[in-house]
Amino acid sequence: MSWRARLALVEKDGPTEQDRLTEKDSLAGQDRFQRILLWAVSLLFVMGSILAAPHGDFLNDAQAVPLFWRGMGLMGVGFVGSWLLRKMGWAWFWGVVIAPRIILLSMYPGDDIWRYLWEGHIQNLGFNPYLLAPDADVLIPLRFDWWGEINHSHLAGIYPPITQLGFRLLAAMSPSVLLFKSAFVAADLCICGLLSNRFGYRATLLYAWNPLIMYSFAGGGHYDSWFLLPLVVAWLAWEKKVGDGLADNGLSALRTPLSALAIGLSVGIKW
C-alpha cells in the first residue's frame, strides 16, 4: 500500500486510540496546572495582604515603605499570574476579592481619612468645615487624639457638599476609621459586582484583583470608590441603551437620564 493510501486510510478512520489518550492526558495536565495556578495566586494575594497590612504608616515609620512593598510585590505577582487563568468561578472570584480587603482594613490609613473623620464630626456639632480650618481655635476642645494626623490643618474643607454629607452621615454613627473604610470598600465591591455581571468573572479580575484597587480603598481609606461607582453605573446604563439599538421602549428611554444623573452624581462627589 502506498503512503498516499495509508494517509487516506488514517484520515478516514479519524484519530487513533493513542491520539485520544494523548489529547486526554494533555487536557488533564492543563486542568491540573490551572488548579495549581489558581491556588498559588490566591495564596499570594492573602500572604501579600497579611505582610503589607502592618506597614501603612508611611509618614512616621521609616521601614514602612519597603515592608509594604514586600507584601504588595507578592500581591502583584499573584495579579500577573491571574492573567493566565482560563476560567473563573464565582466562589474563587469573590473569595480573593473579599479576603485581602478584609485583611487590609486593619492597615494604618493614608492621611486623607483623618480629614474625612474630622469634617464629618464637626458638621454633626454644628460647625461648617468650609469656614473653619481644623486648627481653628474654636475647635480646639473637639480634637481627638488623632487630630495631629490631619493634613494641611490650616486649610478649610475642600471636599464637595455631597461628599461632606457622606462624611457627616458616617461620623454620626461613629468617627471611626474602620467604619469609613468599610463604606468605601462597600462601593468598591458594588463595582466588582457590576463589572462581573457585565463582563464575567475572568475579565473583571483586571479591576477586582488589582492590588492598587485593594490598597486604595481597604488599606489607604480613600473615598474615590464613591465617585467611581456612579461612573460605572452611567457607563453600563449608556452601553445598554446603545446595545438596545432603535428599540422604542420605556426602559431604553430611561437609560439616558439615568446615565446623566449618575455622571452628575460622580462629578458632584469628586469635584
Tab-separated table of N, CA and C in Angstrom, residues 48-148:
chain	number	residue	atom	x	y	z
A	48	GLY	N	0.376	38.234	50.719
A	48	GLY	CA	0.837	39.594	50.467
A	48	GLY	C	0.082	40.617	51.291
A	49	SER	N	-1.220	40.451	51.411
A	49	SER	CA	-2.008	41.401	52.202
A	49	SER	C	-1.678	41.281	53.681
A	50	ILE	N	-1.398	40.076	54.159
A	50	ILE	CA	-1.003	39.898	55.558
A	50	ILE	C	0.331	40.579	55.830
A	51	LEU	N	1.268	40.453	54.901
A	51	LEU	CA	2.574	41.084	55.079
A	51	LEU	C	2.497	42.607	54.989
A	52	ALA	N	1.621	43.119	54.124
A	52	ALA	CA	1.544	44.567	53.914
A	52	ALA	C	0.744	45.279	55.000
A	53	ALA	N	-0.258	44.607	55.557
A	53	ALA	CA	-1.207	45.260	56.463
A	53	ALA	C	-0.575	46.002	57.638
A	54	PRO	N	0.479	45.484	58.273
A	54	PRO	CA	1.027	46.207	59.433
A	54	PRO	C	1.864	47.434	59.077
A	55	HIS	N	2.033	47.734	57.793
A	55	HIS	CA	3.015	48.753	57.395
A	55	HIS	C	2.380	49.848	56.530
A	56	GLY	N	1.354	50.498	57.064
A	56	GLY	CA	0.690	51.554	56.318
A	56	GLY	C	1.052	52.960	56.747
A	57	ASP	N	1.789	53.090	57.837
A	57	ASP	CA	2.125	54.424	58.355
A	57	ASP	C	3.406	54.932	57.688
A	58	PHE	N	3.280	55.367	56.446
A	58	PHE	CA	4.447	55.742	55.650
A	58	PHE	C	5.143	56.999	56.179
A	59	LEU	N	4.394	57.886	56.806
A	59	LEU	CA	4.959	59.166	57.230
A	59	LEU	C	5.753	59.066	58.527
A	60	ASN	N	5.393	58.142	59.381
A	60	ASN	CA	6.017	58.079	60.701
A	60	ASN	C	6.915	56.872	60.919
A	61	ASP	N	6.893	55.926	59.992
A	61	ASP	CA	7.696	54.715	60.136
A	61	ASP	C	8.632	54.597	58.935
A	62	ALA	N	9.921	54.755	59.180
A	62	ALA	CA	10.908	54.752	58.089
A	62	ALA	C	10.964	53.405	57.371
A	63	GLN	N	10.611	52.323	58.073
A	63	GLN	CA	10.680	50.993	57.472
A	63	GLN	C	9.373	50.576	56.800
A	64	ALA	N	8.350	51.409	56.906
A	64	ALA	CA	7.041	51.004	56.420
A	64	ALA	C	7.013	50.791	54.907
A	65	VAL	N	7.624	51.704	54.163
A	65	VAL	CA	7.525	51.625	52.699
A	65	VAL	C	8.150	50.350	52.128
A	66	PRO	N	9.403	50.003	52.460
A	66	PRO	CA	9.941	48.761	51.899
A	66	PRO	C	9.189	47.517	52.360
A	67	LEU	N	8.725	47.503	53.614
A	67	LEU	CA	7.982	46.342	54.089
A	67	LEU	C	6.602	46.266	53.441
A	68	PHE	N	6.008	47.427	53.208
A	68	PHE	CA	4.735	47.473	52.494
A	68	PHE	C	4.894	46.918	51.081
A	69	TRP	N	5.954	47.334	50.400
A	69	TRP	CA	6.149	46.883	49.024
A	69	TRP	C	6.505	45.411	48.940
A	70	ARG	N	7.031	44.853	50.010
A	70	ARG	CA	7.261	43.400	50.023
A	70	ARG	C	5.938	42.660	49.888
A	71	GLY	N	4.953	43.095	50.679
A	71	GLY	CA	3.637	42.474	50.579
A	71	GLY	C	2.947	42.776	49.260
A	72	MET	N	3.025	44.042	48.826
A	72	MET	CA	2.404	44.407	47.561
A	72	MET	C	3.051	43.681	46.387
A	73	GLY	N	4.354	43.407	46.527
A	73	GLY	CA	5.044	42.669	45.470
A	73	GLY	C	4.475	41.270	45.295
A	74	LEU	N	4.205	40.593	46.416
A	74	LEU	CA	3.589	39.266	46.328
A	74	LEU	C	2.212	39.349	45.696
A	75	MET	N	1.447	40.338	46.095
A	75	MET	CA	0.127	40.507	45.502
A	75	MET	C	0.230	40.822	44.011
A	76	GLY	N	1.252	41.602	43.645
A	76	GLY	CA	1.458	41.915	42.233
A	76	GLY	C	1.781	40.680	41.411
A	77	VAL	N	2.606	39.785	41.980
A	77	VAL	CA	2.912	38.526	41.288
A	77	VAL	C	1.636	37.700	41.116
A	78	GLY	N	0.815	37.675	42.177
A	78	GLY	CA	-0.452	36.964	42.074
A	78	GLY	C	-1.367	37.571	41.021
A	79	PHE	N	-1.371	38.889	40.952
A	79	PHE	CA	-2.205	39.582	39.966
A	79	PHE	C	-1.775	39.243	38.546
A	80	VAL	N	-0.480	39.294	38.293
A	80	VAL	CA	0.023	38.946	36.956
A	80	VAL	C	-0.256	37.477	36.651
A	81	GLY	N	-0.065	36.606	37.652
A	81	GLY	CA	-0.355	35.191	37.450
A	81	GLY	C	-1.809	34.931	37.112
A	82	SER	N	-2.705	35.764	37.640
A	82	SER	CA	-4.133	35.554	37.368
A	82	SER	C	-4.480	35.777	35.907
A	83	TRP	N	-3.629	36.486	35.178
A	83	TRP	CA	-3.890	36.697	33.752
A	83	TRP	C	-3.813	35.398	32.955
A	84	LEU	N	-3.172	34.383	33.533
A	84	LEU	CA	-3.033	33.099	32.848
A	84	LEU	C	-4.210	32.162	33.108
A	85	LEU	N	-5.097	32.551	34.009
A	85	LEU	CA	-6.250	31.711	34.310
A	85	LEU	C	-7.224	31.729	33.145
A	86	ARG	N	-7.683	30.554	32.755
A	86	ARG	CA	-8.566	30.466	31.598
A	86	ARG	C	-10.034	30.618	31.956
A	87	LYS	N	-10.373	30.316	33.189
A	87	LYS	CA	-11.766	30.461	33.628
A	87	LYS	C	-11.775	30.799	35.114
A	88	MET	N	-12.917	31.280	35.574
A	88	MET	CA	-13.004	31.731	36.957
A	88	MET	C	-14.424	31.508	37.464
A	89	GLY	N	-14.535	30.794	38.559
A	89	GLY	CA	-15.829	30.565	39.187
A	89	GLY	C	-16.144	31.649	40.205
A	90	TRP	N	-17.405	31.750	40.564
A	90	TRP	CA	-17.830	32.828	41.459
A	90	TRP	C	-17.201	32.705	42.841
A	91	ALA	N	-17.033	31.501	43.353
A	91	ALA	CA	-16.514	31.336	44.713
A	91	ALA	C	-15.062	31.804	44.818
A	92	TRP	N	-14.225	31.402	43.861
A	92	TRP	CA	-12.834	31.838	43.863
A	92	TRP	C	-12.744	33.343	43.617
A	93	PHE	N	-13.549	33.819	42.689
A	93	PHE	CA	-13.526	35.249	42.379
A	93	PHE	C	-13.809	36.083	43.623
A	94	TRP	N	-14.944	35.816	44.269
A	94	TRP	CA	-15.327	36.617	45.426
A	94	TRP	C	-14.460	36.332	46.646
A	95	GLY	N	-13.941	35.106	46.738
A	95	GLY	CA	-13.057	34.802	47.852
A	95	GLY	C	-11.807	35.674	47.847
A	96	VAL	N	-11.180	35.808	46.659
A	96	VAL	CA	-9.968	36.619	46.557
A	96	VAL	C	-10.311	38.111	46.526
A	97	VAL	N	-11.499	38.466	46.078
A	97	VAL	CA	-11.929	39.865	46.161
A	97	VAL	C	-12.047	40.301	47.620
A	98	ILE	N	-12.671	39.464	48.430
A	98	ILE	CA	-13.037	39.868	49.790
A	98	ILE	C	-11.916	39.666	50.799
A	99	ALA	N	-11.234	38.521	50.754
A	99	ALA	CA	-10.258	38.193	51.811
A	99	ALA	C	-9.153	39.244	51.967
A	100	PRO	N	-8.435	39.618	50.904
A	100	PRO	CA	-7.393	40.640	51.090
A	100	PRO	C	-7.948	41.988	51.545
A	101	ARG	N	-9.139	42.334	51.092
A	101	ARG	CA	-9.726	43.599	51.508
A	101	ARG	C	-10.025	43.590	53.012
A	102	ILE	N	-10.537	42.479	53.507
A	102	ILE	CA	-10.788	42.383	54.949
A	102	ILE	C	-9.486	42.521	55.726
A	103	ILE	N	-8.441	41.870	55.245
A	103	ILE	CA	-7.141	41.936	55.929
A	103	ILE	C	-6.607	43.368	55.915
A	104	LEU	N	-6.735	44.049	54.778
A	104	LEU	CA	-6.185	45.397	54.647
A	104	LEU	C	-6.991	46.456	55.403
A	105	LEU	N	-8.199	46.117	55.828
A	105	LEU	CA	-8.968	47.067	56.633
A	105	LEU	C	-8.231	47.441	57.915
A	106	SER	N	-7.378	46.536	58.391
A	106	SER	CA	-6.641	46.803	59.635
A	106	SER	C	-5.414	47.685	59.408
A	107	MET	N	-5.078	47.971	58.170
A	107	MET	CA	-3.880	48.751	57.872
A	107	MET	C	-4.033	50.203	58.326
A	108	TYR	N	-2.938	50.777	58.787
A	108	TYR	CA	-2.927	52.203	59.113
A	108	TYR	C	-3.226	52.980	57.830
A	109	PRO	N	-4.199	53.891	57.865
A	109	PRO	CA	-4.662	54.519	56.619
A	109	PRO	C	-3.768	55.649	56.143
A	110	GLY	N	-4.044	56.120	54.937
A	110	GLY	CA	-3.415	57.330	54.446
A	110	GLY	C	-3.909	58.538	55.224
A	111	ASP	N	-3.222	59.651	55.101
A	111	ASP	CA	-3.570	60.793	55.952
A	111	ASP	C	-4.821	61.546	55.502
A	112	ASP	N	-5.377	61.234	54.339
A	112	ASP	CA	-6.607	61.901	53.908
A	112	ASP	C	-7.786	61.572	54.819
A	113	ILE	N	-7.817	60.342	55.321
A	113	ILE	CA	-9.008	59.880	56.041
A	113	ILE	C	-9.234	60.645	57.341
A	114	TRP	N	-8.169	61.182	57.920
A	114	TRP	CA	-8.339	61.918	59.170
A	114	TRP	C	-9.157	63.186	58.958
A	115	ARG	N	-8.995	63.785	57.798
A	115	ARG	CA	-9.823	64.964	57.482
A	115	ARG	C	-11.266	64.537	57.225
A	116	TYR	N	-11.467	63.386	56.569
A	116	TYR	CA	-12.833	62.892	56.379
A	116	TYR	C	-13.541	62.781	57.734
A	117	LEU	N	-12.865	62.133	58.680
A	117	LEU	CA	-13.448	61.920	60.004
A	117	LEU	C	-13.717	63.251	60.709
A	118	TRP	N	-12.730	64.146	60.641
A	118	TRP	CA	-12.833	65.417	61.344
A	118	TRP	C	-13.979	66.269	60.803
A	119	GLU	N	-14.033	66.397	59.489
A	119	GLU	CA	-15.046	67.261	58.904
A	119	GLU	C	-16.449	66.680	59.057
A	120	GLY	N	-16.558	65.360	59.004
A	120	GLY	CA	-17.854	64.751	59.288
A	120	GLY	C	-18.264	64.982	60.726
A	121	HIS	N	-17.295	64.874	61.640
A	121	HIS	CA	-17.581	65.034	63.069
A	121	HIS	C	-18.034	66.453	63.413
A	122	ILE	N	-17.314	67.463	62.925
A	122	ILE	CA	-17.670	68.838	63.314
A	122	ILE	C	-18.981	69.282	62.672
A	123	GLN	N	-19.334	68.718	61.525
A	123	GLN	CA	-20.637	69.039	60.940
A	123	GLN	C	-21.764	68.625	61.872
A	124	ASN	N	-21.615	67.475	62.494
A	124	ASN	CA	-22.650	66.995	63.416
A	124	ASN	C	-22.735	67.835	64.687
A	125	LEU	N	-21.729	68.650	64.933
A	125	LEU	CA	-21.734	69.535	66.099
A	125	LEU	C	-22.106	70.969	65.721
A	126	GLY	N	-22.495	71.158	64.451
A	126	GLY	CA	-22.991	72.456	64.021
A	126	GLY	C	-21.962	73.381	63.411
A	127	PHE	N	-20.763	72.886	63.111
A	127	PHE	CA	-19.720	73.734	62.525
A	127	PHE	C	-19.598	73.469	61.023
A	128	ASN	N	-19.193	74.501	60.302
A	128	ASN	CA	-19.071	74.428	58.850
A	128	ASN	C	-17.605	74.213	58.466
A	129	PRO	N	-17.267	73.063	57.872
A	129	PRO	CA	-15.863	72.797	57.523
A	129	PRO	C	-15.324	73.699	56.424
A	130	TYR	N	-16.218	74.375	55.686
A	130	TYR	CA	-15.765	75.313	54.661
A	130	TYR	C	-15.346	76.648	55.267
A	131	LEU	N	-15.808	76.937	56.463
A	131	LEU	CA	-15.495	78.207	57.112
A	131	LEU	C	-14.404	78.083	58.175
A	132	LEU	N	-14.262	76.894	58.729
A	132	LEU	CA	-13.314	76.697	59.831
A	132	LEU	C	-12.295	75.621	59.476
A	133	ALA	N	-11.037	75.997	59.472
A	133	ALA	CA	-9.966	75.013	59.272
A	133	ALA	C	-9.839	74.155	60.529
A	134	PRO	N	-9.276	72.982	60.416
A	134	PRO	CA	-9.141	72.120	61.603
A	134	PRO	C	-8.403	72.771	62.767
A	135	ASP	N	-7.472	73.711	62.484
A	135	ASP	CA	-6.711	74.308	63.580
A	135	ASP	C	-7.374	75.565	64.161
A	136	ALA	N	-8.638	75.807	63.793
A	136	ALA	CA	-9.340	76.968	64.334
A	136	ALA	C	-9.432	76.865	65.855
A	137	ASP	N	-9.248	77.984	66.528
A	137	ASP	CA	-9.235	77.984	67.998
A	137	ASP	C	-10.544	77.476	68.590
A	138	VAL	N	-11.651	77.814	67.949
A	138	VAL	CA	-12.943	77.417	68.485
A	138	VAL	C	-13.132	75.907	68.480
A	139	LEU	N	-12.359	75.209	67.659
A	139	LEU	CA	-12.498	73.751	67.541
A	139	LEU	C	-11.518	72.986	68.432
A	140	ILE	N	-10.671	73.689	69.150
A	140	ILE	CA	-9.668	73.012	69.980
A	140	ILE	C	-10.293	72.019	70.960
A	141	PRO	N	-11.401	72.354	71.632
A	141	PRO	CA	-11.975	71.388	72.585
A	141	PRO	C	-12.509	70.113	71.938
A	142	LEU	N	-12.664	70.117	70.619
A	142	LEU	CA	-13.255	68.972	69.923
A	142	LEU	C	-12.211	67.987	69.394
A	143	ARG	N	-10.953	68.288	69.594
A	143	ARG	CA	-9.893	67.479	68.989
A	143	ARG	C	-9.828	66.076	69.589
A	144	PHE	N	-9.584	65.116	68.696
A	144	PHE	CA	-9.325	63.735	69.098
A	144	PHE	C	-7.819	63.533	69.248
A	145	ASP	N	-7.443	62.360	69.732
A	145	ASP	CA	-6.013	62.082	69.867
A	145	ASP	C	-5.328	61.952	68.513
A	146	TRP	N	-6.116	61.726	67.472
A	146	TRP	CA	-5.531	61.605	66.135
A	146	TRP	C	-5.566	62.939	65.380
A	147	TRP	N	-5.979	64.009	66.017
A	147	TRP	CA	-6.119	65.297	65.325
A	147	TRP	C	-4.833	65.702	64.620
A	148	GLY	N	-3.686	65.423	65.206
A	148	GLY	CA	-2.410	65.808	64.612
A	148	GLY	C	-2.108	65.132	63.293
